[in-house]
PDB file of C-alpha atoms in Angstrom:
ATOM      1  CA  UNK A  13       3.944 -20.038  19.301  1.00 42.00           C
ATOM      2  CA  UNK A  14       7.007 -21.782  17.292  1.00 42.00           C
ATOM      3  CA  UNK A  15      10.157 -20.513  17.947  1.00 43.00           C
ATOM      4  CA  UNK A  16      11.368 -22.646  14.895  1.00 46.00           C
ATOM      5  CA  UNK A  17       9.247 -20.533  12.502  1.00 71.00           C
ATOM      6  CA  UNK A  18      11.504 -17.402  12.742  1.00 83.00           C
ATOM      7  CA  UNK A  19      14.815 -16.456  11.389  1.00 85.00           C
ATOM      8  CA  UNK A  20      16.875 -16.080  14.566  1.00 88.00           C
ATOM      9  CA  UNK A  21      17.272 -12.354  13.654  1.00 90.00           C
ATOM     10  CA  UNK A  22      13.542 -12.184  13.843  1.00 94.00           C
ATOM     11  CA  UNK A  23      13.066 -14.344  17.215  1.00 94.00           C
ATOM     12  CA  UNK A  24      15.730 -12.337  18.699  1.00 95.00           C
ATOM     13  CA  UNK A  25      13.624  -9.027  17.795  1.00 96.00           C
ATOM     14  CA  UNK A  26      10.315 -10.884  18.823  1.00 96.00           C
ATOM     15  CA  UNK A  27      11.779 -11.034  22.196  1.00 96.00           C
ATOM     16  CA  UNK A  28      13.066  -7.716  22.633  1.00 97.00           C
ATOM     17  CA  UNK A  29       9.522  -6.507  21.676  1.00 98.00           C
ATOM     18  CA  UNK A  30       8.012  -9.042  23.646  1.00 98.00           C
ATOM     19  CA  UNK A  31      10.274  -8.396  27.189  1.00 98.00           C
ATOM     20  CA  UNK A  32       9.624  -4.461  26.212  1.00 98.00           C
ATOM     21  CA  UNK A  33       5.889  -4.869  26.079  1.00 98.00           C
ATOM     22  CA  UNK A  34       5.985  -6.943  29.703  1.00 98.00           C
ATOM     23  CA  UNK A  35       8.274  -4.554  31.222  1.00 98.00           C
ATOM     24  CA  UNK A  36       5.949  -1.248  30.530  1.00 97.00           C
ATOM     25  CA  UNK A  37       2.817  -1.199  32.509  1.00 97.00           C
ATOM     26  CA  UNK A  38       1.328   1.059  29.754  1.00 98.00           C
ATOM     27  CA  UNK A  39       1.509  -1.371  27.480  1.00 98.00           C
ATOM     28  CA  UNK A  40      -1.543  -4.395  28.228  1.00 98.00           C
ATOM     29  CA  UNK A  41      -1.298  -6.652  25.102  1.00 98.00           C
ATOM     30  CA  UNK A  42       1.185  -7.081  21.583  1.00 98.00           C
ATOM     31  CA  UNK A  43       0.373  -9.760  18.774  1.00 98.00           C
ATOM     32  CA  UNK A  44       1.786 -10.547  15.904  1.00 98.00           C
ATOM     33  CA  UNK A  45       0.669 -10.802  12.215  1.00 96.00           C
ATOM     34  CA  UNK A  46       1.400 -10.802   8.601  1.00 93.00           C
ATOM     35  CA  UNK A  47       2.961 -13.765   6.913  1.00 92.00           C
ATOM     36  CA  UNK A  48       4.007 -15.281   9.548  1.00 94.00           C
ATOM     37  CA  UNK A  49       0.699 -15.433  11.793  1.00 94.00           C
ATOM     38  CA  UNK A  50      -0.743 -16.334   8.354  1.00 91.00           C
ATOM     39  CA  UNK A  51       1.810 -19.141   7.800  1.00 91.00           C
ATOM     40  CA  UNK A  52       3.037 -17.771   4.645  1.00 89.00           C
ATOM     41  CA  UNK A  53       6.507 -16.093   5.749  1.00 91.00           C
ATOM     42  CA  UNK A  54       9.579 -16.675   3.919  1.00 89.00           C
ATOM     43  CA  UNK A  55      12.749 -15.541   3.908  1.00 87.00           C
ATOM     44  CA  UNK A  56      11.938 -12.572   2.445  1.00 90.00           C
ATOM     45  CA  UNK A  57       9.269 -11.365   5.309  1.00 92.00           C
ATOM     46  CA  UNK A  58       9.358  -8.688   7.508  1.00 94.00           C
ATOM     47  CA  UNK A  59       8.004  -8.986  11.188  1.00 97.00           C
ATOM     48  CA  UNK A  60       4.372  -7.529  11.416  1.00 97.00           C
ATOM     49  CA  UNK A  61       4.170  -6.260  15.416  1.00 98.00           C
ATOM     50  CA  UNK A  62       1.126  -4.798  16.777  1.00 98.00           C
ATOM     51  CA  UNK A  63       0.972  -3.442  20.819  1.00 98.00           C
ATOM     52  CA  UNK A  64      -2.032  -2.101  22.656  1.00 98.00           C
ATOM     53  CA  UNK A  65      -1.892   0.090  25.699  1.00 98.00           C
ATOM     54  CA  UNK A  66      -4.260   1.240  28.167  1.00 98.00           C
ATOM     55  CA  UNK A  67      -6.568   4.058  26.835  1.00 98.00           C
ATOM     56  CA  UNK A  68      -4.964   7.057  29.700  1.00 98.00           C
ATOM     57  CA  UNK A  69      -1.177   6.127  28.533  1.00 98.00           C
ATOM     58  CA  UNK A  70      -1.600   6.423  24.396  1.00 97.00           C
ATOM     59  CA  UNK A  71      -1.242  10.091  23.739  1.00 97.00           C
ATOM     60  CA  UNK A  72       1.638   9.970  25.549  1.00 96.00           C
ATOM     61  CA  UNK A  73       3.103   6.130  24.242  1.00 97.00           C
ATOM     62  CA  UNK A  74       2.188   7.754  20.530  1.00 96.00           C
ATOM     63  CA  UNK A  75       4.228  10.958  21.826  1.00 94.00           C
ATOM     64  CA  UNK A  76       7.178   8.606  23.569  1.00 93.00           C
ATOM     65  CA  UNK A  77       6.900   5.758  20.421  1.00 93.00           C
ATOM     66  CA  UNK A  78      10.672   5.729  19.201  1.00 94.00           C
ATOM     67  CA  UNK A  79      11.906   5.382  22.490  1.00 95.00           C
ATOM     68  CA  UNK A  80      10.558   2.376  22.542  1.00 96.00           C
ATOM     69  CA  UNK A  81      10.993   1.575  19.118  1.00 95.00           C
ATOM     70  CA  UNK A  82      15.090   1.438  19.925  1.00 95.00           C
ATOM     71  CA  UNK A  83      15.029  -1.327  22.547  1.00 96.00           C
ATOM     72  CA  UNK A  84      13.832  -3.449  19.415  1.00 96.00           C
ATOM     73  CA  UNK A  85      17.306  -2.298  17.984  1.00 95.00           C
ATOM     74  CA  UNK A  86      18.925   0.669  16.008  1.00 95.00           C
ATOM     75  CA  UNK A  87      16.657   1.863  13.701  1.00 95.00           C
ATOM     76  CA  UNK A  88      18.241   3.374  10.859  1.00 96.00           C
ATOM     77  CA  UNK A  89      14.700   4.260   8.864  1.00 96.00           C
ATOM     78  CA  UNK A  90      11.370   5.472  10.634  1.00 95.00           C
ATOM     79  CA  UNK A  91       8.346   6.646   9.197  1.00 95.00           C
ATOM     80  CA  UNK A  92       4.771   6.941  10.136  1.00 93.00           C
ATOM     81  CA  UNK A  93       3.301   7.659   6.449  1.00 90.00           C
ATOM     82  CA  UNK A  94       1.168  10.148   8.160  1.00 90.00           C
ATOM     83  CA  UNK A  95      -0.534   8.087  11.078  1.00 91.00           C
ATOM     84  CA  UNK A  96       0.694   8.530  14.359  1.00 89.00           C
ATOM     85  CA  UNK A  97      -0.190   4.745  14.902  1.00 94.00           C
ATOM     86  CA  UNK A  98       1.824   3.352  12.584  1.00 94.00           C
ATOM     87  CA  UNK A  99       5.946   2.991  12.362  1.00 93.00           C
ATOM     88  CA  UNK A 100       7.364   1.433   9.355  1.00 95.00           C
ATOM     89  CA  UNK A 101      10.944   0.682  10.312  1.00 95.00           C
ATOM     90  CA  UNK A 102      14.503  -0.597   8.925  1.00 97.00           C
ATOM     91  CA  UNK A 103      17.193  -1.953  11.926  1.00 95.00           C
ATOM     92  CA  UNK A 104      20.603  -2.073  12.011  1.00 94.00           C
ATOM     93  CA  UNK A 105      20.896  -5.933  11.281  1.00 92.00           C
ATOM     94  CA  UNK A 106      18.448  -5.163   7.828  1.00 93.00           C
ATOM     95  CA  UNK A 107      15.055  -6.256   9.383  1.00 94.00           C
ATOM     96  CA  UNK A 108      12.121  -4.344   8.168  1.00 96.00           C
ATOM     97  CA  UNK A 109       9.537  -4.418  11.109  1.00 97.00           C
ATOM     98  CA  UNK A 110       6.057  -2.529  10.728  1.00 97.00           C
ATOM     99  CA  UNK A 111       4.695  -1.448  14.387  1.00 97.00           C
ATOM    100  CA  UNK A 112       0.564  -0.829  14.958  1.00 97.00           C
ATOM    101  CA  UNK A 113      -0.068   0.512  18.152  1.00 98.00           C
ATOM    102  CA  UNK A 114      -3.547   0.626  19.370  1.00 97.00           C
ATOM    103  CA  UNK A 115      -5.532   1.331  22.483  1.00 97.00           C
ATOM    104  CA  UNK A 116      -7.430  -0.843  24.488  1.00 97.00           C
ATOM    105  CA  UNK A 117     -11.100   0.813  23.682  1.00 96.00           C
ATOM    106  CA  UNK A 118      -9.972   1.248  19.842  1.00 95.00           C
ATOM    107  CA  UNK A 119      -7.289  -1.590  18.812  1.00 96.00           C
ATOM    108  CA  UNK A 120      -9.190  -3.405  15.701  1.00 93.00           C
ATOM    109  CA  UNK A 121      -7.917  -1.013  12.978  1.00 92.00           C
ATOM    110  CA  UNK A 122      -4.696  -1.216  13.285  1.00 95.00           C
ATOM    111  CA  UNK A 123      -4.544  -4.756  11.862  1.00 95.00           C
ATOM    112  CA  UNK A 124      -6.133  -6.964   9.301  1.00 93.00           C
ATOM    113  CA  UNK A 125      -6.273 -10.790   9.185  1.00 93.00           C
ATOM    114  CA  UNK A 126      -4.899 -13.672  11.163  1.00 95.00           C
ATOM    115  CA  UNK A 127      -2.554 -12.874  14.108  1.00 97.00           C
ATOM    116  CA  UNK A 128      -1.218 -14.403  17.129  1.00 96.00           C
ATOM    117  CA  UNK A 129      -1.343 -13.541  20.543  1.00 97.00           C
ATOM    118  CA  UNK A 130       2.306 -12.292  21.960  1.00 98.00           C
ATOM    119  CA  UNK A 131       0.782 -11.213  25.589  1.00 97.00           C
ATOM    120  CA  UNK A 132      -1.924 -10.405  26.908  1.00 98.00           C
ATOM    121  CA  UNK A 133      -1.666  -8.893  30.163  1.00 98.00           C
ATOM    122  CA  UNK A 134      -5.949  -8.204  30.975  1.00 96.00           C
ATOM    123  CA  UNK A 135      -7.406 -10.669  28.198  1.00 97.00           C
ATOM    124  CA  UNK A 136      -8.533  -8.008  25.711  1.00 97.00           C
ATOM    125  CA  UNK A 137      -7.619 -10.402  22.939  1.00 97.00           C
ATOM    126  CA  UNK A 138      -9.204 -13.186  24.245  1.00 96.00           C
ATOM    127  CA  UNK A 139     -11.531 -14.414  21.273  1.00 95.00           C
ATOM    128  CA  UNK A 140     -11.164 -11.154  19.164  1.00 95.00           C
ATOM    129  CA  UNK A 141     -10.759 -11.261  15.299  1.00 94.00           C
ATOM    130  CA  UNK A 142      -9.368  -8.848  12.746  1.00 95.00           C
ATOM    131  CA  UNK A 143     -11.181  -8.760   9.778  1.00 91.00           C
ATOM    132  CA  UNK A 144      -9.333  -7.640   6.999  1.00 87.00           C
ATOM    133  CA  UNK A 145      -9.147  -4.419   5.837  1.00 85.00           C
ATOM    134  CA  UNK A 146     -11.640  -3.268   2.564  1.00 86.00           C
ATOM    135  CA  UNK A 147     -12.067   0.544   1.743  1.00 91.00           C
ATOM    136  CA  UNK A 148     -16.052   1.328   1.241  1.00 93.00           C
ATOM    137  CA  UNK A 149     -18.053   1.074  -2.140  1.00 95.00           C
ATOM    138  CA  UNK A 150     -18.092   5.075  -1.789  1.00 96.00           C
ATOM    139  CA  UNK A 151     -14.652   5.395  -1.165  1.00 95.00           C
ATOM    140  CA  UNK A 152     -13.693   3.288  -4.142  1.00 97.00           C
ATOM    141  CA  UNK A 153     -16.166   5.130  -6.249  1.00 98.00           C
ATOM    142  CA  UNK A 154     -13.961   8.226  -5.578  1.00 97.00           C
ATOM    143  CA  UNK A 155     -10.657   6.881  -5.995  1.00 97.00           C
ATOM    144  CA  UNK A 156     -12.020   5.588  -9.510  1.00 98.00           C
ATOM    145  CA  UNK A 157     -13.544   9.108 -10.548  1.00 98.00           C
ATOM    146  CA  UNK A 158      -9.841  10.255  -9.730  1.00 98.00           C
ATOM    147  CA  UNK A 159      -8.570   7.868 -11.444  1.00 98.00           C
ATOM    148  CA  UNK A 160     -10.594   8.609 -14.719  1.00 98.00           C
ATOM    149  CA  UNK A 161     -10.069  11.884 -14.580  1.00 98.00           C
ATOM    150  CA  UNK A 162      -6.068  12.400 -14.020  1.00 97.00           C
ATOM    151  CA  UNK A 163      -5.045  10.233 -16.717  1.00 98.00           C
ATOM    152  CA  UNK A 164      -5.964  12.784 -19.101  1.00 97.00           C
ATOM    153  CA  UNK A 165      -3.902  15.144 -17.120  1.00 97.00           C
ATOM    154  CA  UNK A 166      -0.873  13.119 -17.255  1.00 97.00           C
ATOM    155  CA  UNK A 167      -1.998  12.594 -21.149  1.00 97.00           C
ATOM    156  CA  UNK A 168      -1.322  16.116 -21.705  1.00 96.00           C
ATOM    157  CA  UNK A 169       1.848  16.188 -19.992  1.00 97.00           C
ATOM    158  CA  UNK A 170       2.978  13.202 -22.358  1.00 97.00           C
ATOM    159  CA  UNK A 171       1.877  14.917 -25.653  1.00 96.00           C
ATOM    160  CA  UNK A 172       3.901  17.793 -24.635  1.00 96.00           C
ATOM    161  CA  UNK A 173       6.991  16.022 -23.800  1.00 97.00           C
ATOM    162  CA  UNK A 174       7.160  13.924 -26.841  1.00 96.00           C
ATOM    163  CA  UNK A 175       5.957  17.100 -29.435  1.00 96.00           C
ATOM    164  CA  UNK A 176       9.187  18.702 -27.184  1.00 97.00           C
ATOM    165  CA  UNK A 177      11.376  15.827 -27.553  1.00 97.00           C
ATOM    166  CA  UNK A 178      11.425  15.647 -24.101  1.00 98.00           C
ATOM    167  CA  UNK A 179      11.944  11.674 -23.804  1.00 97.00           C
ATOM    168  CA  UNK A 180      12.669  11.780 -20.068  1.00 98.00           C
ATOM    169  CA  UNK A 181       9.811  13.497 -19.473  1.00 98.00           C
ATOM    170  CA  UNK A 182       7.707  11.183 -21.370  1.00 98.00           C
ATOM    171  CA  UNK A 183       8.658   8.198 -20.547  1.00 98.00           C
ATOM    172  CA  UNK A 184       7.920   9.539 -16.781  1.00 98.00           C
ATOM    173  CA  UNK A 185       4.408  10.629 -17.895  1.00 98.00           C
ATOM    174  CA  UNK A 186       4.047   7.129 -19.469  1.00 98.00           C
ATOM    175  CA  UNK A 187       4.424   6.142 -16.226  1.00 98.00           C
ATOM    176  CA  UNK A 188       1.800   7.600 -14.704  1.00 98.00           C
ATOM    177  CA  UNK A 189      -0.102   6.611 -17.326  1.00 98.00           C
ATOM    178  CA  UNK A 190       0.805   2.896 -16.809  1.00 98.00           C
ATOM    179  CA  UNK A 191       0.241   3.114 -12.732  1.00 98.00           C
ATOM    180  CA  UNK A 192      -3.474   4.346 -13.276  1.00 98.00           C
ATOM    181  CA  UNK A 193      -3.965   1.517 -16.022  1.00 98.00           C
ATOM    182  CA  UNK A 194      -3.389  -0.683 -13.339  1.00 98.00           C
ATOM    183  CA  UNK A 195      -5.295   0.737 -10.894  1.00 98.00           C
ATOM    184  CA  UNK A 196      -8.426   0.513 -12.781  1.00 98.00           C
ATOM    185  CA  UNK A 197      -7.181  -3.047 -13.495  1.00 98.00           C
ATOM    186  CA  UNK A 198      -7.639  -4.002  -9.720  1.00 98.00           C
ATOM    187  CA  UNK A 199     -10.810  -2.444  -9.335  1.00 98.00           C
ATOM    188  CA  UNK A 200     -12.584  -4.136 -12.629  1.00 98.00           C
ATOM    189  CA  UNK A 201     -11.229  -7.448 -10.889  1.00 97.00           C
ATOM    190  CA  UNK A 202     -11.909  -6.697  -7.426  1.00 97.00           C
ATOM    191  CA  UNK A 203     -13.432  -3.257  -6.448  1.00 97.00           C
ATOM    192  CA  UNK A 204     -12.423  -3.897  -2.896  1.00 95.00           C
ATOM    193  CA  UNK A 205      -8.898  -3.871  -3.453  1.00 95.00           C
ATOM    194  CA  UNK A 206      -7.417  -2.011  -0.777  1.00 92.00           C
ATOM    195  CA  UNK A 207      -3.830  -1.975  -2.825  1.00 93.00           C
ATOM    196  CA  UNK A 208      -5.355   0.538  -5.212  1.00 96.00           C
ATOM    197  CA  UNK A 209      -3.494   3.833  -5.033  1.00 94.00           C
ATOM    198  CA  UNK A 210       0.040   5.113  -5.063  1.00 93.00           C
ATOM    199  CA  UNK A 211       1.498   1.793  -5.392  1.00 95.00           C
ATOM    200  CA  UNK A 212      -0.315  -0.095  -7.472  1.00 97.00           C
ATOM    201  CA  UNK A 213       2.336  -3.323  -8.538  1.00 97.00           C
ATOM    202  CA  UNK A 214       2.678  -3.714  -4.768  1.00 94.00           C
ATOM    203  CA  UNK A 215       1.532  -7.448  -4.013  1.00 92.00           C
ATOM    204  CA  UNK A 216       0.224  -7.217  -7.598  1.00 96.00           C
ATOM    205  CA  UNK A 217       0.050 -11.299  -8.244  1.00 95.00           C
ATOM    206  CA  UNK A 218      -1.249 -11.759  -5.458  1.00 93.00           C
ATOM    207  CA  UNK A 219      -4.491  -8.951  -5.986  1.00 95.00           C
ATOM    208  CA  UNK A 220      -5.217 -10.516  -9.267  1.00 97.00           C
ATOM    209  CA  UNK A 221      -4.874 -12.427 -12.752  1.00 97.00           C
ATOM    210  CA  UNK A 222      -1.666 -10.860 -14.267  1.00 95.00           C
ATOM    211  CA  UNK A 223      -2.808 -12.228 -17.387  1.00 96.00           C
ATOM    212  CA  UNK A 224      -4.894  -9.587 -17.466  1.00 95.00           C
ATOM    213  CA  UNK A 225      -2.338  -6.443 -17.419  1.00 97.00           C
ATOM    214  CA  UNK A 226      -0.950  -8.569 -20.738  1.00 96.00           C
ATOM    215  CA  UNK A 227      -1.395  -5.313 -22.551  1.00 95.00           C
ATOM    216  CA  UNK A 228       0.524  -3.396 -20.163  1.00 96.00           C
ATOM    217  CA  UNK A 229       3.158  -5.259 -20.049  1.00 95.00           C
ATOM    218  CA  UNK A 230       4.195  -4.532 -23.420  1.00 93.00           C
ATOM    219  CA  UNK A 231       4.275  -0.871 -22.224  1.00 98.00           C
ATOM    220  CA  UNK A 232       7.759  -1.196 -20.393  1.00 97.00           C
ATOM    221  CA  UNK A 233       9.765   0.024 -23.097  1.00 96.00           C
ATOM    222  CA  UNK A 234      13.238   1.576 -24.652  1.00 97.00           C
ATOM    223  CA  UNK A 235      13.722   5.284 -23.678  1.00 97.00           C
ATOM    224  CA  UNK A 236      12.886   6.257 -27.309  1.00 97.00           C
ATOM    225  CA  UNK A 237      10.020   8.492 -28.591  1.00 97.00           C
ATOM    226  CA  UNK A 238       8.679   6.187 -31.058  1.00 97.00           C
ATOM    227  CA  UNK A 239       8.733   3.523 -28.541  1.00 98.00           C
ATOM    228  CA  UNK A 240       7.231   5.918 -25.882  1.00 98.00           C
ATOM    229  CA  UNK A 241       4.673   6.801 -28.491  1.00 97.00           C
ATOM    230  CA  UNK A 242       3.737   3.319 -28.981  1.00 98.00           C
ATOM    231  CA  UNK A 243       3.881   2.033 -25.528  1.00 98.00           C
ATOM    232  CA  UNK A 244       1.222   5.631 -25.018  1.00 97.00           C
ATOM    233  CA  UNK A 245      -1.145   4.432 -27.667  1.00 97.00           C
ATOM    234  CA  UNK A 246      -1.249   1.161 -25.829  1.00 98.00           C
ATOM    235  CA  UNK A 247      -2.023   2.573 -22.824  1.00 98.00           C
ATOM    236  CA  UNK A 248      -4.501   4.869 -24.039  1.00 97.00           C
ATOM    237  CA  UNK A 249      -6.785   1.583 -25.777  1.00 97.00           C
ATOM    238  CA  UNK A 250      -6.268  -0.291 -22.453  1.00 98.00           C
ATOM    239  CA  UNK A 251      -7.515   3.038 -20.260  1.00 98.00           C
ATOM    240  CA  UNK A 252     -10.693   3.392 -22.757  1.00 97.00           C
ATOM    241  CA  UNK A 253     -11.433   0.100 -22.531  1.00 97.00           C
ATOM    242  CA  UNK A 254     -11.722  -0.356 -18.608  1.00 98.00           C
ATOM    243  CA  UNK A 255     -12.522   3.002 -17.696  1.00 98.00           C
ATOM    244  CA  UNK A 256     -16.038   3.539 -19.766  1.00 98.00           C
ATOM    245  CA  UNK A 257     -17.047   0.212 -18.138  1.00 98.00           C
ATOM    246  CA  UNK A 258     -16.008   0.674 -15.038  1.00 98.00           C
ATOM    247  CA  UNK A 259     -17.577   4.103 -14.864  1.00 98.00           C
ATOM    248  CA  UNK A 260     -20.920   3.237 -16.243  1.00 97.00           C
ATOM    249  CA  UNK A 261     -20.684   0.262 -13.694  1.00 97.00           C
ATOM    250  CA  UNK A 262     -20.687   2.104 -10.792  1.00 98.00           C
ATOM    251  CA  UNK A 263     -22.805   5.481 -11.437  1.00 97.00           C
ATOM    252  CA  UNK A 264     -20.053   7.831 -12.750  1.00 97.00           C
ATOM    253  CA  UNK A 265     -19.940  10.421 -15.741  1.00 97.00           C
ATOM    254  CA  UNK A 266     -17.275   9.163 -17.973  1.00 97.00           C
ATOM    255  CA  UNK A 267     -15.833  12.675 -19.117  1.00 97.00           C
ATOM    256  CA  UNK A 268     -16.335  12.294 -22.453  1.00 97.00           C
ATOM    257  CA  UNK A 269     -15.862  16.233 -23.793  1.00 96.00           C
ATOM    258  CA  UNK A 270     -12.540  15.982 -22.238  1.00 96.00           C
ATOM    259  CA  UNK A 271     -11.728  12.976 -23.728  1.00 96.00           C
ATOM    260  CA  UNK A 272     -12.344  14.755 -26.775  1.00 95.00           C
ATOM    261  CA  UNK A 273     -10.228  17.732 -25.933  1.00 94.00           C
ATOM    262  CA  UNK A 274      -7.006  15.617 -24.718  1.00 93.00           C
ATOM    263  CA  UNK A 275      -7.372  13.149 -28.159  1.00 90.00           C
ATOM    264  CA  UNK A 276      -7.534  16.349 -30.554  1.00 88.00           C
ATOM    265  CA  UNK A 277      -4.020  17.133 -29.192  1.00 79.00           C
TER     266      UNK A 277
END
């Protein structure tokens, strides 16, 4: 590997995680990935780090993880998001780092894509790809009957607020509104997309067209009720639009009846 290709706040944390992962005997292999095993890092990146241990030491490395975690540096934010593999961190020095530990029978989920190969202690790596990540044609299916069906929630919510006057609470409705608009915008391009869900403009030009959202983008708008109106009625042409097709495309009900219900309002 290229030490030139890192910011020398990043090399310096590459070896720290690198002399860590030699130094524990629970540990057998780490590898990078990301942007910069993909050769797209810039300034901007983060450091994607990924360890493996053997399969008897993981319930207790999981257990023992932000011990390690510190000889990286002082983290000042940790969180798992709810898996126990996973550590999403922020050091002292600003670096955002996201750790993957795996285990050496079960390893290949915790990444997706290119990587390289930081050390490999018993050659479990040796000729092993990632593949990328992609949620299953049934799983999507259910994230888009979701989909279709809480915008009309969050509909109701928004004809509240504005009949209230409630323009804070509108314009947070509108929101919602907006982030399910496009969600069902990356699945009509790509039903794959495994950025679909609670933040949807993550990575968003790179997922897709943008082009496409043209609609939506007139949505961002003035914290006033006729704007918020307008910016609704927009989203609400946009929603109809995509969500019939995309329903009908892949086997679901569109609920029509409460379509019905929400638009009398």
């Amino acid at each position: 590997m290229q030490r030139t290709n890192f910011s020398p706040n990043h090399q310096m944390i590459i070896d720290r995680f690198v002399a860590a992962c030699q130094a524990d005997a629970r540990i057998v292999a780490a590898l990078l990935g990301g942007s910069y095993a993909s050769g797209a890092a810039d300034a901007y990146s983060d450091l994607d780090l990924y360890l493996i241990t053997t399969d008897e030491a993981y319930p207790e490395f999981i257990t023992e993880r932000e011990a390690f975690v510190r000889k990286l540096g002082e983290p000042l934010f940790l969180a798992d998001w709810g898996k126990p593999y996973y550590y999403s961190l922020i050091l002292a020095d600003g670096t955002e780092v996201e750790l993957g530990i795996g285990q050496a029978n079960h390893f290949q989920h915790i990444h997706g894509g290119p990587h390289s190969v930081l050390l490999d202690k018993q050659g479990i790596l040796t000729g092993v790809a990632f593949p990328l990540h992609e949620p299953s044609p049934a799983e999507q299916t259910e994230n888009l009957r979701q989909l279709i069906l809480n915008f009309w929630h969050d509909v109701g919510h928004f004809n509240k607020a504005l009949a209230r006057k409630q323009v804070w609470f509108a314009y947070g409705s509108l929101e919602v509104m907006r982030h399910i608009c496009v969600n069902l915008a990356r699945l009509q391009h790509n039903f794959a997309d495994e950025g679909v869900g609670e933040e949807p403009f993550f990575k968003l030009e790179q997922a897709m067209p943008v082009e496409q959202l043209a609609a939506i983008q007139a949505t961002f708008c003035p914290l006033e009720r006729e704007a918020i109106r307008q910016a609704g009625a927009i989203l609400l042409q946009f929603y109809r639009e995509v969500a019939t097709v995309l329903a009908e495309r892949h086997g679901l009900v569109y609920p029509v009846e409460l379509e019905r219900a929400m638009l009398a309002q």
